[in-house]
Coordinates of C-alpha atoms in Angstrom, one line a residue:
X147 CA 6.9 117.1 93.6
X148 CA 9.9 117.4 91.0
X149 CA 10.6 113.7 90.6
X150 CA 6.9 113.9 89.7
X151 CA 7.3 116.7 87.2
X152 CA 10.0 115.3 86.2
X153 CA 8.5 111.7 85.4
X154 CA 5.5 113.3 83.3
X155 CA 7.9 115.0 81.1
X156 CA 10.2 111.8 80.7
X157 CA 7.0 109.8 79.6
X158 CA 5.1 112.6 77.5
X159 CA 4.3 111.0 73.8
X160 CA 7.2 111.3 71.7
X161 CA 7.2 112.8 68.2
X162 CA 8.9 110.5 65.8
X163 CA 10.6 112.2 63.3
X164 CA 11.7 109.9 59.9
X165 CA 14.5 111.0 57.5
X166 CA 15.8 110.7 54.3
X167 CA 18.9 110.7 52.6
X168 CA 20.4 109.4 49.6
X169 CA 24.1 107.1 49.5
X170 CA 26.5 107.7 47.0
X171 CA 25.2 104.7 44.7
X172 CA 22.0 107.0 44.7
X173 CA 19.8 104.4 46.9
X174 CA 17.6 105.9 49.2
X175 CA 17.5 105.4 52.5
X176 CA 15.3 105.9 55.8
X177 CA 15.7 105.9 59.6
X178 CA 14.8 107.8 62.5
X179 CA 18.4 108.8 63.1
X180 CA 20.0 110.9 60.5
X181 CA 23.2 110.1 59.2
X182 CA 26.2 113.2 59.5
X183 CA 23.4 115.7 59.0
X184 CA 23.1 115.4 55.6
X185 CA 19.4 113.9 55.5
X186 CA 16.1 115.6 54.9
X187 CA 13.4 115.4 57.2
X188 CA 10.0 113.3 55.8
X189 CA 6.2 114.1 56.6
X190 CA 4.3 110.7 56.5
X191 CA 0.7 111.1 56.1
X192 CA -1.8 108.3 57.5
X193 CA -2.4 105.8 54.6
X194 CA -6.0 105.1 52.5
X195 CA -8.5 103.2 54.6
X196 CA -11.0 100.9 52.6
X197 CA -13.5 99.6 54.8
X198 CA -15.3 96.7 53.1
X199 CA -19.2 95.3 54.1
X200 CA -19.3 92.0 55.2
X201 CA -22.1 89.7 54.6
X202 CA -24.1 90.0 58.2
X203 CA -25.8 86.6 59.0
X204 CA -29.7 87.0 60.5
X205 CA -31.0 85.4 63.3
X206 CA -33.0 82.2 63.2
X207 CA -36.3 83.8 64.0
X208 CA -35.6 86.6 61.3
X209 CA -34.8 84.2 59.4
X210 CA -38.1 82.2 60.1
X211 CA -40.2 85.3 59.6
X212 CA -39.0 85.7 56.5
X213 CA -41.0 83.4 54.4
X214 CA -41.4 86.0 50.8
X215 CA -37.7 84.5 50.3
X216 CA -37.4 81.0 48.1
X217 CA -35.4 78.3 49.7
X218 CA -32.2 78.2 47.9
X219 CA -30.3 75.2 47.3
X220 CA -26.7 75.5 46.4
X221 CA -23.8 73.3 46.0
X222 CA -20.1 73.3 45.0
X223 CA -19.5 70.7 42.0
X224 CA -16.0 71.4 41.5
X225 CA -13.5 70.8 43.1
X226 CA -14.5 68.4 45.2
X227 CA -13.9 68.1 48.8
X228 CA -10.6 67.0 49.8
X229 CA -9.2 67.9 46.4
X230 CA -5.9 68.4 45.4
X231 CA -5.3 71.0 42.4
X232 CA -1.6 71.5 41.2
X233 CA -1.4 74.7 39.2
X234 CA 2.0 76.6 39.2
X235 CA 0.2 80.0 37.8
X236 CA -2.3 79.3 41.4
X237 CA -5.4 79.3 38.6
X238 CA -8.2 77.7 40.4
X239 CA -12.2 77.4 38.6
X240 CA -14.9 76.8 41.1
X241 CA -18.5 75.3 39.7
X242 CA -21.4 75.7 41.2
X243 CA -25.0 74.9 41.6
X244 CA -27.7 76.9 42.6
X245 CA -31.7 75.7 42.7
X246 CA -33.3 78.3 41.8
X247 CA -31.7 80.8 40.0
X248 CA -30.9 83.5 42.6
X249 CA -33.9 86.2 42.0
X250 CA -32.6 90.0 40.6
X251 CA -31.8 91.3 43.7
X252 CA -30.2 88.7 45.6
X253 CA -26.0 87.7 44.3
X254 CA -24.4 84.8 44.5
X255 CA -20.9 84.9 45.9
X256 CA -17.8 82.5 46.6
X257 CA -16.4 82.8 49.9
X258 CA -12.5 81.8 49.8
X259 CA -11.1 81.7 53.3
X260 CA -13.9 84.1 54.7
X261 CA -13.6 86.7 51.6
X262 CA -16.2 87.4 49.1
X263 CA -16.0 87.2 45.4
X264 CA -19.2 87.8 43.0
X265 CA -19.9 85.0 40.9
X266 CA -20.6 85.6 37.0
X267 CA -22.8 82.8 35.9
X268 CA -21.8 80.0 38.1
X269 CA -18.5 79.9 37.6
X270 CA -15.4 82.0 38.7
X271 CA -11.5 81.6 38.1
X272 CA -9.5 83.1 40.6
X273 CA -5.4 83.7 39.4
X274 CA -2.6 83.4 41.6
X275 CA -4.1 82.0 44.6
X276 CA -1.4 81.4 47.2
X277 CA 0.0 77.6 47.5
X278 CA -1.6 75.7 50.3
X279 CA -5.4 74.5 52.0
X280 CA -8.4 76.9 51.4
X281 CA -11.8 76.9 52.1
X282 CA -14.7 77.5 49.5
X283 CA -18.1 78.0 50.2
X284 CA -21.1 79.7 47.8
X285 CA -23.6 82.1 49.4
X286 CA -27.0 84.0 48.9
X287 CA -26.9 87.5 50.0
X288 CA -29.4 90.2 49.6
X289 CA -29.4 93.9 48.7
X290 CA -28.1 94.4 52.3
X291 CA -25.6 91.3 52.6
X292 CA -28.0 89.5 55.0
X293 CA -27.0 85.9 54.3
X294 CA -30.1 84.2 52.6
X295 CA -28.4 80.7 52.1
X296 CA -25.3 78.7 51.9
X297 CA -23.5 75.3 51.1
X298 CA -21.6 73.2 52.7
X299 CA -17.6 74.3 53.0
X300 CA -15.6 72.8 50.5
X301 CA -11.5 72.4 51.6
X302 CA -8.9 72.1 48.6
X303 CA -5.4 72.3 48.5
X304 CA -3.6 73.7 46.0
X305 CA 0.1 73.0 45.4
X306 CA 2.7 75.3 43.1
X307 CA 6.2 74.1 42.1
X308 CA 8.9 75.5 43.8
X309 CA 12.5 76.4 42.9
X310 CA 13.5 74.6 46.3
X311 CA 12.0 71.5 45.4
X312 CA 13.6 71.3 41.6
X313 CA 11.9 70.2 38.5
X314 CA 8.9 68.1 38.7
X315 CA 9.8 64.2 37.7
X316 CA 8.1 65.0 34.3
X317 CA 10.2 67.8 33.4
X318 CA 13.6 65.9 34.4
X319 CA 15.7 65.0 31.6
X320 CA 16.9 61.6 31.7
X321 CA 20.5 61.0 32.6
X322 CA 22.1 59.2 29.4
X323 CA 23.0 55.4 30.2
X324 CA 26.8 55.1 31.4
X325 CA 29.4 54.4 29.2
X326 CA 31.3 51.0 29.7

C-alpha cells in the first residue's frame, strides 16, 4: 500500500515554473532552473486562439437539390499549370475567370495550398510567398462557405535568389580578360 501511495505522488502532474533573469550584458534570459537565485519567477498566460471558418463542401444530392444556384464556370488564366515564376520579393498575380459573375452573395476566393484569400475583381497579388511548389485553385462559396463551384488546381513553383547560391548569371560582373 505505500509503494502505491508512493507511486501516485511520484507521478502527480507537475507544476512547471519558468524564470527570468537578466546577464550582465543586460540580455534576458529564461529556463526552468534558476540561476544562483537571482531570477524572478514568470506567469505565462495561455496565448490568443483565432479560430478561422473553413469553406464546408455539400454533398452531391444537396448539391443536386440545389438547382436556384447558376452553374459557375471558373478558371485560372495565369499562371499556367506547371509554371515557373522567379520573383526574389515572392510577388505572385493570379488571373482568373469566372462565367458568370458571381451573384451578390456568393465570393470568389483563391485557395493557396488549402487557405483562402478573397478575390477583388479577378485578380489578387499575394507578397512574400515562400520559395517553392504551391497549389492554386479559385472557388464559389456562399454566405455560409458551402462550396458552390471550383476549377481545376493549378501547381506553380516559385523560385527566390539565395545568398547560398550567389548572384544570378545576369548580375555577375565579368572578369576582365587576362593580361599577357
Amino acid at each position: 500500500m505505500r509503494t502505491l501511495l508512493l507511486l501516485l505522488l511520484l507521478c502527480a502532474p507537475a507544476q512547471a515554473t519558468v524564470y527570468l533573469w537578466v546577464d550582465a550584458n543586460g540580455v534576458a534570459h529564461y529556463s526552468d532552473l534558476p540561476p544562483h537565485g537571482q531570477a524572478q519567477p514568470v506567469t505565462i498566460t495561455p496565448g490568443s486562439r483565432v479560430s478561422l471558418r473553413s469553406p464546408t463542401f455539400p454533398d452531391r444530392e444537396q448539391s443536386a437539390t440545389q438547382a436556384a444556384i447558376p452553374g459557375y464556370s471558373l478558371a485560372i488564366l495565369s499562371p499556367e499549370q506547371d509554371a515557373t515564376v522567379r520573383s526574389n520579393q515572392g510577388k505572385l498575380t493570379i488571373r482568373v475567370a469566372a462565367d458568370p459573375k458571381p451573384a451578390a452573395d456568393h465570393s470568389l476566393q483563391l485557395l493557396v495550398d488549402g487557405q483562402a484569400h478573397r478575390l477583388q475583381g479577378h485578380r489578387l497579388t499575394l507578397n512574400n510567398l515562400d520559395r517553392g511548389t504551391h497549389q492554386l485553385q479559385a472557388v464559389v462559396v456562399d454566405q455560409q462557405g458551402a462550396l458552390l463551384a471550383q476549377s481545376p488546381a493549378v501547381t506553380i513553383h516559385l523560385h527566390r535568389q539565395s545568398r547560398l547560391f550567389g548572384k544570378p548569371r545576369h548580375q555577375q560582373t565579368a572578369s576582365p580578360p587576362p593580361i599577357p
